[in-house]
PDB file of N, CA and C in Angstrom:
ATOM      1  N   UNK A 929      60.128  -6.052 105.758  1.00  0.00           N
ATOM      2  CA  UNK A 929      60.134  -5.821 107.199  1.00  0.00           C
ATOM      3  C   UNK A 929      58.701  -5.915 107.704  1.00  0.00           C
ATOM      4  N   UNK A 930      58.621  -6.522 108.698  1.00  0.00           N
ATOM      5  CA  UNK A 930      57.149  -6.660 109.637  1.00  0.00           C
ATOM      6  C   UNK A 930      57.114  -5.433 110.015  1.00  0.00           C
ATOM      7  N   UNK A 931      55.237  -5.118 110.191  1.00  0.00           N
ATOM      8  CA  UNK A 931      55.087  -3.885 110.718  1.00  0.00           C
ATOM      9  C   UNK A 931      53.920  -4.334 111.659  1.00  0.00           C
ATOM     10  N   UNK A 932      54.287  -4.554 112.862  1.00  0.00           N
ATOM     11  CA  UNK A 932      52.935  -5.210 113.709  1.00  0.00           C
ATOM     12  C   UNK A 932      52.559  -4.146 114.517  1.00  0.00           C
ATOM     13  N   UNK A 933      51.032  -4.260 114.819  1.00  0.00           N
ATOM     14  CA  UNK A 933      50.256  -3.442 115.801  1.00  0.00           C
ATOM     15  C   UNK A 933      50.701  -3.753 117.116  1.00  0.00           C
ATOM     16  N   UNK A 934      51.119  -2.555 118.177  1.00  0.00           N
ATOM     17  CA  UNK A 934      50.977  -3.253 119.074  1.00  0.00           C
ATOM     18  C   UNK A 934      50.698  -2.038 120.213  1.00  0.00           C
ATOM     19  N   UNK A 935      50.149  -2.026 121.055  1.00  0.00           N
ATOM     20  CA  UNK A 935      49.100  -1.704 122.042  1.00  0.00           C
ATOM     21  C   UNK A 935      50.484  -0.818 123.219  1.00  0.00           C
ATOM     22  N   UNK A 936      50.876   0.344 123.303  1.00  0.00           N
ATOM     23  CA  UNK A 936      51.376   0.757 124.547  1.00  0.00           C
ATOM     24  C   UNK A 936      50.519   1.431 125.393  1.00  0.00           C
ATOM     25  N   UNK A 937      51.614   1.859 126.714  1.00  0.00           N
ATOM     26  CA  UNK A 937      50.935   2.553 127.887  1.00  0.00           C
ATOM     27  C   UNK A 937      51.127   3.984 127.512  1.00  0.00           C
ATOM     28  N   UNK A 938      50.756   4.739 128.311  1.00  0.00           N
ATOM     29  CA  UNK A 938      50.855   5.959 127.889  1.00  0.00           C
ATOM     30  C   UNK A 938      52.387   6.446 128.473  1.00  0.00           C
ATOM     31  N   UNK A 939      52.345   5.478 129.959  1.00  0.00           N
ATOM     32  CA  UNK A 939      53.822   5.393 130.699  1.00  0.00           C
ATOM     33  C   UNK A 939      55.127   5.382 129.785  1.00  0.00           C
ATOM     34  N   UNK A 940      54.174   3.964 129.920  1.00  0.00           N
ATOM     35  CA  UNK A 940      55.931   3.668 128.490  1.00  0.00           C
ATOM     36  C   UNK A 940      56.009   4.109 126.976  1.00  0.00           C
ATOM     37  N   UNK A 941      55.123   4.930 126.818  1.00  0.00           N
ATOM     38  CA  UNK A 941      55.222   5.574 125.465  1.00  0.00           C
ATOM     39  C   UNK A 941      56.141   6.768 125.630  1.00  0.00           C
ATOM     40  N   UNK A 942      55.906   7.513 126.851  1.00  0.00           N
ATOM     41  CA  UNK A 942      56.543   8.713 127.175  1.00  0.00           C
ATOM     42  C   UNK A 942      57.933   8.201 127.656  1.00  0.00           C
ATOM     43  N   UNK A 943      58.132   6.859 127.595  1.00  0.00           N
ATOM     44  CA  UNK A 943      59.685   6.542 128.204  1.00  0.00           C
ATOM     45  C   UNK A 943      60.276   6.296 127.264  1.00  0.00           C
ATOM     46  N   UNK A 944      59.469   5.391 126.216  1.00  0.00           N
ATOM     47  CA  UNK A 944      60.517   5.826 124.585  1.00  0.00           C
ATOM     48  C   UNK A 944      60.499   6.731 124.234  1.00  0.00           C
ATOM     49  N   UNK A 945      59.813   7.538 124.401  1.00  0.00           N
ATOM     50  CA  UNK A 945      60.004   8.985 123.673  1.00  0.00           C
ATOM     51  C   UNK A 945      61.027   9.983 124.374  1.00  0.00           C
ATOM     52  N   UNK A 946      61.019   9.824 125.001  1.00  0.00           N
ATOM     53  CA  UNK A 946      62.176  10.350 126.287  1.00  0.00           C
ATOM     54  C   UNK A 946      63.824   9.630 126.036  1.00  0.00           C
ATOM     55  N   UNK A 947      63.559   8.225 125.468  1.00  0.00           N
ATOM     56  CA  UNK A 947      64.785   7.452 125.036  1.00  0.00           C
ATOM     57  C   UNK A 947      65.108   7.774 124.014  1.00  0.00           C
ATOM     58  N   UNK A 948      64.221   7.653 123.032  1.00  0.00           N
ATOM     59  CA  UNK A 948      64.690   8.632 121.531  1.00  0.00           C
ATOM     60  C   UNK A 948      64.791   9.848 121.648  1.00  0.00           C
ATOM     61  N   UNK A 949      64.686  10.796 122.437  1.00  0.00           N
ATOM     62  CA  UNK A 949      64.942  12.237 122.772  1.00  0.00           C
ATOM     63  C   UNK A 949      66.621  12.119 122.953  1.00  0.00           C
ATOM     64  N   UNK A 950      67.276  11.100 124.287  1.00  0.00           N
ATOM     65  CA  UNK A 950      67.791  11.284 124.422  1.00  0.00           C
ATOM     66  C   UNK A 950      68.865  10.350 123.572  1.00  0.00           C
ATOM     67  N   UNK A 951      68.706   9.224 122.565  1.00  0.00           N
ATOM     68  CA  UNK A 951      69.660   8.799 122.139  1.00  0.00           C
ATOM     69  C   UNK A 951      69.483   9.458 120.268  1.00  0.00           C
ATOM     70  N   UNK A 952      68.738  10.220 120.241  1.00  0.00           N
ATOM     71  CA  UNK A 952      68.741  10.879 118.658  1.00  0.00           C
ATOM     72  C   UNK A 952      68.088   9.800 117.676  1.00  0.00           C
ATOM     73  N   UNK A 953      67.532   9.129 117.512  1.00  0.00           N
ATOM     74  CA  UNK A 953      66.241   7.876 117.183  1.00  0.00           C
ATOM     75  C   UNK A 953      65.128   8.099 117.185  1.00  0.00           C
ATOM     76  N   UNK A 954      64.783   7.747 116.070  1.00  0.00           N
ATOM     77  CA  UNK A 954      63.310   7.979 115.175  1.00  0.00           C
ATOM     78  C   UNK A 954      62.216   6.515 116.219  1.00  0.00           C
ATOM     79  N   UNK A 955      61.543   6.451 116.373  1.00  0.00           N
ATOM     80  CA  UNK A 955      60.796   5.604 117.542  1.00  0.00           C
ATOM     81  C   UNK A 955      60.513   4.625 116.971  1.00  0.00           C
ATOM     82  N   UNK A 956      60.752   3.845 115.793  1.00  0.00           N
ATOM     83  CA  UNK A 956      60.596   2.387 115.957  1.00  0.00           C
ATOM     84  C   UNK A 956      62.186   2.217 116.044  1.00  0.00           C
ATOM     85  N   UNK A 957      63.021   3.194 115.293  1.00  0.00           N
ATOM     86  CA  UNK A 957      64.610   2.686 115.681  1.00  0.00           C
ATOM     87  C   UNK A 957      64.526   2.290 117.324  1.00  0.00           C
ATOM     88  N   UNK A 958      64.191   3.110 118.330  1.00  0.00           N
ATOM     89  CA  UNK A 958      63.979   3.210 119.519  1.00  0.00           C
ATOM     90  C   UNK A 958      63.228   1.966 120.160  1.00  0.00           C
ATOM     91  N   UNK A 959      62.120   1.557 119.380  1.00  0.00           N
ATOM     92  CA  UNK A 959      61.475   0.523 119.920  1.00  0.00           C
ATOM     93  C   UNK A 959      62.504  -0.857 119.949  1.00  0.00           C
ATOM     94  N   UNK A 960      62.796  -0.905 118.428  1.00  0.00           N
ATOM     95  CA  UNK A 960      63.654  -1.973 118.195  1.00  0.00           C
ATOM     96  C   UNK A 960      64.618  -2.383 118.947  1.00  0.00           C
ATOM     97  N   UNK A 961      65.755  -1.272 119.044  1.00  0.00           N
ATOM     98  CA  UNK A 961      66.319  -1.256 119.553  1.00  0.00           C
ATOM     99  C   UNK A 961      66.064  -1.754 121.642  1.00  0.00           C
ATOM    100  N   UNK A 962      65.260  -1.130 122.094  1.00  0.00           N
ATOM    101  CA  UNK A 962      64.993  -1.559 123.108  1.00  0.00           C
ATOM    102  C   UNK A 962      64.535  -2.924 123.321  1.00  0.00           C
ATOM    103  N   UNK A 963      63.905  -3.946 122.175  1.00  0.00           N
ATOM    104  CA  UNK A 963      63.428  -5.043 122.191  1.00  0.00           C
ATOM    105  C   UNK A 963      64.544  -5.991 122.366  1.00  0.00           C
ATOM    106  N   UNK A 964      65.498  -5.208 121.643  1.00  0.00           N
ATOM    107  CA  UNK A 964      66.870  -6.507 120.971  1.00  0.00           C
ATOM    108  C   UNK A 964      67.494  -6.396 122.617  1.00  0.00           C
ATOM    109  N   UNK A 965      67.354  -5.469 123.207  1.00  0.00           N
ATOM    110  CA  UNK A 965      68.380  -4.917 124.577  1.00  0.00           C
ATOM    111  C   UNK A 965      67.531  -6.191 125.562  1.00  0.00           C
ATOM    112  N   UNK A 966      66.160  -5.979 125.686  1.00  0.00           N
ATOM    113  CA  UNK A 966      65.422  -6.552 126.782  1.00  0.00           C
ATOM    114  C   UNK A 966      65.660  -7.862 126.403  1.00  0.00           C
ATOM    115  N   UNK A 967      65.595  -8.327 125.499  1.00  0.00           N
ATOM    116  CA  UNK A 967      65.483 -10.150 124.978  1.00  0.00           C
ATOM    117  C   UNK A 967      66.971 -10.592 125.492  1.00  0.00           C
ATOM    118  N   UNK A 968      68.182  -9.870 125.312  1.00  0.00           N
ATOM    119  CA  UNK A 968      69.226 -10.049 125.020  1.00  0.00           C
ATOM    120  C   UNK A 968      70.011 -10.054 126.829  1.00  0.00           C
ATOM    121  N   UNK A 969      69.103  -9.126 127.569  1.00  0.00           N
ATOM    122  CA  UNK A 969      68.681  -9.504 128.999  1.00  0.00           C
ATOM    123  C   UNK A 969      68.251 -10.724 129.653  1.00  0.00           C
ATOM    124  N   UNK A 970      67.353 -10.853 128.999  1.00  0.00           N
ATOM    125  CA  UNK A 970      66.457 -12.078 129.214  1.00  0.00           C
ATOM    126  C   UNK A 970      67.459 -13.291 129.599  1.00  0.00           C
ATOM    127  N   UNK A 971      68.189 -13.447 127.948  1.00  0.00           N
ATOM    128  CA  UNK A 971      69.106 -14.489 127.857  1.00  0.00           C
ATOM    129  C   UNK A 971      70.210 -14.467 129.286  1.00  0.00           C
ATOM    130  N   UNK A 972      70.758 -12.973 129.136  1.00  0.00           N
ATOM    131  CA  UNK A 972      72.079 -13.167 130.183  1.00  0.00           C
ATOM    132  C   UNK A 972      71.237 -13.509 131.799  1.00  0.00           C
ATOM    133  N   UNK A 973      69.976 -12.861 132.093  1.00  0.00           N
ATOM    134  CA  UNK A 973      69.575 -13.526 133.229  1.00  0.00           C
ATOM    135  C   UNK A 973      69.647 -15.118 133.070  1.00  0.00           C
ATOM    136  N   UNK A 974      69.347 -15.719 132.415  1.00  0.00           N
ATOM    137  CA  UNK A 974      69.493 -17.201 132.452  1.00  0.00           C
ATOM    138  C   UNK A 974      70.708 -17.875 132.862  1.00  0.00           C
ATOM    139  N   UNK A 975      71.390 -17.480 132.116  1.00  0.00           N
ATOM    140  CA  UNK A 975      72.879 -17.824 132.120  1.00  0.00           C
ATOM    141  C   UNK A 975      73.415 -17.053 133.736  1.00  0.00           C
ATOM    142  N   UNK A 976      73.278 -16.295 133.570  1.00  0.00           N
ATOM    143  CA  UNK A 976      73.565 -15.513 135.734  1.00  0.00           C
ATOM    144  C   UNK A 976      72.840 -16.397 136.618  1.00  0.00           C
ATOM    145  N   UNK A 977      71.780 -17.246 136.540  1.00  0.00           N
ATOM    146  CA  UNK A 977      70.972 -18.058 137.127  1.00  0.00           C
ATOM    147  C   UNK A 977      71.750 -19.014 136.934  1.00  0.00           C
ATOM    148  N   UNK A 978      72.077 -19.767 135.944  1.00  0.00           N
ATOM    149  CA  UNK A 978      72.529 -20.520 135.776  1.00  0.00           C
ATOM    150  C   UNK A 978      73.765 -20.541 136.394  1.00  0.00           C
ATOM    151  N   UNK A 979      74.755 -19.958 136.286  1.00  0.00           N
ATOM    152  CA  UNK A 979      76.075 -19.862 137.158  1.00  0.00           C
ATOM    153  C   UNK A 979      75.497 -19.380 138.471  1.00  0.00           C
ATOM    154  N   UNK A 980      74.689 -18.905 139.037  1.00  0.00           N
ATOM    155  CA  UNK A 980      74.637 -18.652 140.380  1.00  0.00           C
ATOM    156  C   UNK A 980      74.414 -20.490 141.122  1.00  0.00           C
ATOM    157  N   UNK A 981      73.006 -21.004 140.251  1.00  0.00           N
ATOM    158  CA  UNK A 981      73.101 -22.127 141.187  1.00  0.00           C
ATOM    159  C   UNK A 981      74.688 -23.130 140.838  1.00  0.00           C
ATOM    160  N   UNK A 982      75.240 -22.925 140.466  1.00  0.00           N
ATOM    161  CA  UNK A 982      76.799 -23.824 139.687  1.00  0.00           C
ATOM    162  C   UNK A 982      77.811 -23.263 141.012  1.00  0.00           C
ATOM    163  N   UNK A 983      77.774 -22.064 141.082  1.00  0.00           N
ATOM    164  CA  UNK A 983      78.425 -21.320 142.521  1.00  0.00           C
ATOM    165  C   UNK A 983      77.934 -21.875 143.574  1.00  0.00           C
ATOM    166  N   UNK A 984      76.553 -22.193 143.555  1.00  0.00           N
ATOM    167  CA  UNK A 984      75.991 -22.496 145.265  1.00  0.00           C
ATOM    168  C   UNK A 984      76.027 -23.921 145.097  1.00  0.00           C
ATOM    169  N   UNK A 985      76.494 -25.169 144.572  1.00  0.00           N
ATOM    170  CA  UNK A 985      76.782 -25.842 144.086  1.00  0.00           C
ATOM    171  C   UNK A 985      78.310 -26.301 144.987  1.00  0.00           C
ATOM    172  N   UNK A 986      79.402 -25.606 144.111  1.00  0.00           N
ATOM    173  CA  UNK A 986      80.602 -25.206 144.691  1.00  0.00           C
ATOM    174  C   UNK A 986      80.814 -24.853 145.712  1.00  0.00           C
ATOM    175  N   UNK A 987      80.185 -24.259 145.973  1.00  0.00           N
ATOM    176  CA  UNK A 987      80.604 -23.632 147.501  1.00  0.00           C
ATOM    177  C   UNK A 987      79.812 -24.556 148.368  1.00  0.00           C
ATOM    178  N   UNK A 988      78.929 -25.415 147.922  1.00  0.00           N
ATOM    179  CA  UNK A 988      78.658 -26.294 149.379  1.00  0.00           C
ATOM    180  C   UNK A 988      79.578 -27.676 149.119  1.00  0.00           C
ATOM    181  N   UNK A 989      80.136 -28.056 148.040  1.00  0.00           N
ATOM    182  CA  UNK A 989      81.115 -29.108 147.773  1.00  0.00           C
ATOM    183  C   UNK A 989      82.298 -28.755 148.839  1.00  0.00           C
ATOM    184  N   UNK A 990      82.793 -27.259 148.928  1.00  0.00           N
ATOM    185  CA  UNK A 990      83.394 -26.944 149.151  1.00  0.00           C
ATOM    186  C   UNK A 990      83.517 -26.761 150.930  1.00  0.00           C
ATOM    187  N   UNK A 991      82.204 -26.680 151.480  1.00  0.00           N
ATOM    188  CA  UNK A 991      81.727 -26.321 152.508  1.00  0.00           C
ATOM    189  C   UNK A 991      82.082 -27.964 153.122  1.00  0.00           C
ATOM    190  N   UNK A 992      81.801 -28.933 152.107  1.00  0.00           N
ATOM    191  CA  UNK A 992      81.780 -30.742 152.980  1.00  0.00           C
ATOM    192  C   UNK A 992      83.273 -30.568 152.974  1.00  0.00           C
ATOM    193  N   UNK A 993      84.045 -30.646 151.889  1.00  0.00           N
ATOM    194  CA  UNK A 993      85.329 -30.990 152.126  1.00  0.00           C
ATOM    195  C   UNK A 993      86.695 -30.281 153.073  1.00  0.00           C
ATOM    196  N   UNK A 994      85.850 -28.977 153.342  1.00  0.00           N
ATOM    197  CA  UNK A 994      86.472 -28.792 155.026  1.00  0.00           C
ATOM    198  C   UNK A 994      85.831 -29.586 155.788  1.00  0.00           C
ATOM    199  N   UNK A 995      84.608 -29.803 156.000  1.00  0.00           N
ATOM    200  CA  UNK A 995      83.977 -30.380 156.986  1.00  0.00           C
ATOM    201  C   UNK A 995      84.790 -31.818 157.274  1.00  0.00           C
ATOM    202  N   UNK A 996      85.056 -32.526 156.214  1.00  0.00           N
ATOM    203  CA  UNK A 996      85.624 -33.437 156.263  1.00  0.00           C
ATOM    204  C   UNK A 996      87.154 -33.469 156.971  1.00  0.00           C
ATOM    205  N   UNK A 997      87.694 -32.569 156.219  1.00  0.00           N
ATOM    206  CA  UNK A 997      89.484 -32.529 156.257  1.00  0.00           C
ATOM    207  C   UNK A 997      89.212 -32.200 157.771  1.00  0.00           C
ATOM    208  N   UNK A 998      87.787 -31.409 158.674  1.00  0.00           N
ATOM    209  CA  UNK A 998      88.131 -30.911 159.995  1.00  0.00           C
ATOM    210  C   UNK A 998      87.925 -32.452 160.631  1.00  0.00           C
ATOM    211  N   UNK A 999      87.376 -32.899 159.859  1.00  0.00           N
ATOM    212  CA  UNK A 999      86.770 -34.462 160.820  1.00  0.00           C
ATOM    213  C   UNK A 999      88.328 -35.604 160.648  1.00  0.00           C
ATOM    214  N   UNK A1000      88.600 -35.688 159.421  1.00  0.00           N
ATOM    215  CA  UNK A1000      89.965 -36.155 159.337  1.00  0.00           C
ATOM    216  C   UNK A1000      90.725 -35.881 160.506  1.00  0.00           C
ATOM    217  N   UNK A1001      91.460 -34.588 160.714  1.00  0.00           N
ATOM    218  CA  UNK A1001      92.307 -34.431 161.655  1.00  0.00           C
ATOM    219  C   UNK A1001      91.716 -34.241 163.318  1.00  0.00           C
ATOM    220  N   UNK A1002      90.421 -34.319 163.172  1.00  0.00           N
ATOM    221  CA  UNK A1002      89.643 -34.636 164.817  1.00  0.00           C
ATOM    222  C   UNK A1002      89.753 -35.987 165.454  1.00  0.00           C
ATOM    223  N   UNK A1003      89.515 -37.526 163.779  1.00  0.00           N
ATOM    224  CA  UNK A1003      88.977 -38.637 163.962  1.00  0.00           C
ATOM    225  C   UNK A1003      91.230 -39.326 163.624  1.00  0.00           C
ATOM    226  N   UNK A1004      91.972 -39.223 164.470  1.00  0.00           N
ATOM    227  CA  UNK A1004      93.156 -39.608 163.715  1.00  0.00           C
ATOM    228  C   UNK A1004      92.972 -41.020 163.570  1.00  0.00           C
ATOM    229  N   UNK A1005      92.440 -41.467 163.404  1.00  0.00           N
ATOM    230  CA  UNK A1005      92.185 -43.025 163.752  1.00  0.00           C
ATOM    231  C   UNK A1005      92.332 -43.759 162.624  1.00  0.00           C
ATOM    232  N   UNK A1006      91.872 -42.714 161.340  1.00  0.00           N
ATOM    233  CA  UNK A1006      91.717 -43.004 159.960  1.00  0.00           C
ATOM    234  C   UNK A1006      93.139 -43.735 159.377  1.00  0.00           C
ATOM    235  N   UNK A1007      94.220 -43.356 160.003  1.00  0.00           N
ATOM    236  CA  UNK A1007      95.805 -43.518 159.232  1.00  0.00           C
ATOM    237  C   UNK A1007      95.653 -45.133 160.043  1.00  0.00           C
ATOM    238  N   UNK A1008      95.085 -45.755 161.218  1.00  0.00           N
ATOM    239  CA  UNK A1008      95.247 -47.067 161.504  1.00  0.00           C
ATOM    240  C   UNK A1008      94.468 -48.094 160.550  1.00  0.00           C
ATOM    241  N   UNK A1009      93.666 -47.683 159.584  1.00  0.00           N
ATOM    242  CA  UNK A1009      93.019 -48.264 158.683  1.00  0.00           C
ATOM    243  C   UNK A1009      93.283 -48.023 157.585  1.00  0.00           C
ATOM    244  N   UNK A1010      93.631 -49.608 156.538  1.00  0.00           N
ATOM    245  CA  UNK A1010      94.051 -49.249 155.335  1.00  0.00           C
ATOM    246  C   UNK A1010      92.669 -49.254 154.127  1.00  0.00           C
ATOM    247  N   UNK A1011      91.822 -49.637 154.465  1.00  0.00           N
ATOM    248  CA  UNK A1011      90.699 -49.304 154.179  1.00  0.00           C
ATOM    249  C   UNK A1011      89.699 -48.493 153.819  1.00  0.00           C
ATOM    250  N   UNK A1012      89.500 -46.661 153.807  1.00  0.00           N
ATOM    251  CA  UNK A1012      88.568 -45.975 154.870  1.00  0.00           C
ATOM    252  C   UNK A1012      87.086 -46.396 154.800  1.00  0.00           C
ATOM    253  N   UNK A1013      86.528 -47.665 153.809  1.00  0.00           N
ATOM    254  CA  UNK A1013      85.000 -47.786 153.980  1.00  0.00           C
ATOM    255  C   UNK A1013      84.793 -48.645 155.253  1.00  0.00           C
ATOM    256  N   UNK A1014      86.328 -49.034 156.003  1.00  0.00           N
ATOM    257  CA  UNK A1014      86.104 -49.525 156.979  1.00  0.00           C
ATOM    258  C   UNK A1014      85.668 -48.852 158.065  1.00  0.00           C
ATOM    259  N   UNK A1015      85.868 -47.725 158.155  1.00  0.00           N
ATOM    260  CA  UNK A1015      86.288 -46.828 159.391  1.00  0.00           C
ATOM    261  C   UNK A1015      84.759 -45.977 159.167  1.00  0.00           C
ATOM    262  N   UNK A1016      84.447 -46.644 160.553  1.00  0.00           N
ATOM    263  CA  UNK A1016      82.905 -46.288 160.993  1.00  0.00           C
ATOM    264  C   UNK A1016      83.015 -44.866 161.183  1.00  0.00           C
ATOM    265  N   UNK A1017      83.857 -44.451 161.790  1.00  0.00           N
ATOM    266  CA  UNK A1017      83.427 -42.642 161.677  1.00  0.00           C
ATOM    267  C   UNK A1017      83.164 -41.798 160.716  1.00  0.00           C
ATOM    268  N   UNK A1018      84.234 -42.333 160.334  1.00  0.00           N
ATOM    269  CA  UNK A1018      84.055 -41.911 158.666  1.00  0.00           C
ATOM    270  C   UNK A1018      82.963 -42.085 157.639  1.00  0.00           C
ATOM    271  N   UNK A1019      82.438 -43.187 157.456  1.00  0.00           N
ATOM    272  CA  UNK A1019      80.980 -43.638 157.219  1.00  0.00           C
ATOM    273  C   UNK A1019      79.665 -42.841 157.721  1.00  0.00           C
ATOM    274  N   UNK A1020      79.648 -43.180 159.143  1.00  0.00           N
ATOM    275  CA  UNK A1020      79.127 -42.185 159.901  1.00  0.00           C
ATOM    276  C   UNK A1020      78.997 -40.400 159.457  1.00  0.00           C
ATOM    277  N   UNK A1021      80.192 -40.363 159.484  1.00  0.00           N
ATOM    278  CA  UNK A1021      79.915 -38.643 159.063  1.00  0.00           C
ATOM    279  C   UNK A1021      79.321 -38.271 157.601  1.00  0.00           C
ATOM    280  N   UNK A1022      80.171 -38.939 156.893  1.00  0.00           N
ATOM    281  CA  UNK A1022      79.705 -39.155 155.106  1.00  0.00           C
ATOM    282  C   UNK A1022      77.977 -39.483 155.602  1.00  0.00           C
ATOM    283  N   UNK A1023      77.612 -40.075 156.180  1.00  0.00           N
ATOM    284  CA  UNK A1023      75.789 -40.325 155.559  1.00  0.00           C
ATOM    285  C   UNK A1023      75.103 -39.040 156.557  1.00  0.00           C
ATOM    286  N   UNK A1024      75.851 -38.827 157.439  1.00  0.00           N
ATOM    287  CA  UNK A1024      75.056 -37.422 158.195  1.00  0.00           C
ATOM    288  C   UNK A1024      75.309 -35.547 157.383  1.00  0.00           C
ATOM    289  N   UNK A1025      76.158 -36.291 157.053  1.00  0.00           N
ATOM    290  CA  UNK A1025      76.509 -35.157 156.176  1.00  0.00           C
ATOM    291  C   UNK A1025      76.028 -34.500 155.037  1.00  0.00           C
ATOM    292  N   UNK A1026      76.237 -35.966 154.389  1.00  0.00           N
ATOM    293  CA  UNK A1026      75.628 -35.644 152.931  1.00  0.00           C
ATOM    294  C   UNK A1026      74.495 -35.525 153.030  1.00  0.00           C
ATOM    295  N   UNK A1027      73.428 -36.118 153.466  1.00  0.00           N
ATOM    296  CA  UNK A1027      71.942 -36.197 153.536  1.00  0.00           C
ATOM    297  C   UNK A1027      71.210 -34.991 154.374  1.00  0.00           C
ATOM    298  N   UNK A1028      72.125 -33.889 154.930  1.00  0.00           N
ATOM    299  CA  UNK A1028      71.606 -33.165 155.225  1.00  0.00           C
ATOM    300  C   UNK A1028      72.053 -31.810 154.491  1.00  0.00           C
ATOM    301  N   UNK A1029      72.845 -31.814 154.130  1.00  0.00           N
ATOM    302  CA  UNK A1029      73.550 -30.021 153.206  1.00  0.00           C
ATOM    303  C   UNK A1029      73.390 -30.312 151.857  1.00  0.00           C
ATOM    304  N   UNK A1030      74.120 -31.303 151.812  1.00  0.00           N
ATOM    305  CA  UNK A1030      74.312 -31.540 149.867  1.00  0.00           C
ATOM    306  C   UNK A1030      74.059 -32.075 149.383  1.00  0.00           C
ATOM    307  N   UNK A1031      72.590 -31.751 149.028  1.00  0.00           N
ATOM    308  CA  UNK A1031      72.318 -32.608 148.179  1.00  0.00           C
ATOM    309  C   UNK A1031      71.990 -31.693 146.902  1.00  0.00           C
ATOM    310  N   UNK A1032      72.135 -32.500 145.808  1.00  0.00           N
ATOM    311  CA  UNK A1032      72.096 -32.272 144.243  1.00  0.00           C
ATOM    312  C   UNK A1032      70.911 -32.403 143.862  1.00  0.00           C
TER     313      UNK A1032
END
């Protein structure tokens, strides 16, 4: 087992000691233990970051395709074209749209 030097506050010395008071732990059990907790933090913040921007993501995909379905049933014009890259409104809205909310 490694036994490394390492430099505390007087703050956080009295906060492990206060943690091993209160969880019954000898103070490197205590240290350890708190290391494996904080790292193991570390990780799940990433991953919560990670799904947060995946959510804000979604929810603006989600945000165009009402936008759309509201423009669909505003623009009825769309059902006279069998086409839709024909149908200038439609075009129209797709490049004002996208180029201003969603982008990736």
């Amino acid at each position: 087992m490694i036994s490394p030097h390492i430099s505390l506050t007087n703050e956080l010395d009295k906060r492990i000691r206060d943690y091993c008071s209160a969880n019954d732990l000898k103070y490197s059990q205590a240290v350890r233990k708190l290391l494996e907790q904080g790292l193991n933090n570390i990780d799940t913040n990433k991953k919560l970051d990670l799904n947060n921007s995946l959510m804000e993501k979604i929810y603006s995909r989600q945000i165009y395709i009402r936008d759309l379905l509201e423009q669909f049933y505003t623009d009825m014009e769309i059902d006279k074209v069998l086409n839709p890259n024909n149908n200038k409104a439609l075009q129209k809205f797709k490049s004002e749209r996208y180029k201003d909310k969603y982008n990736d």
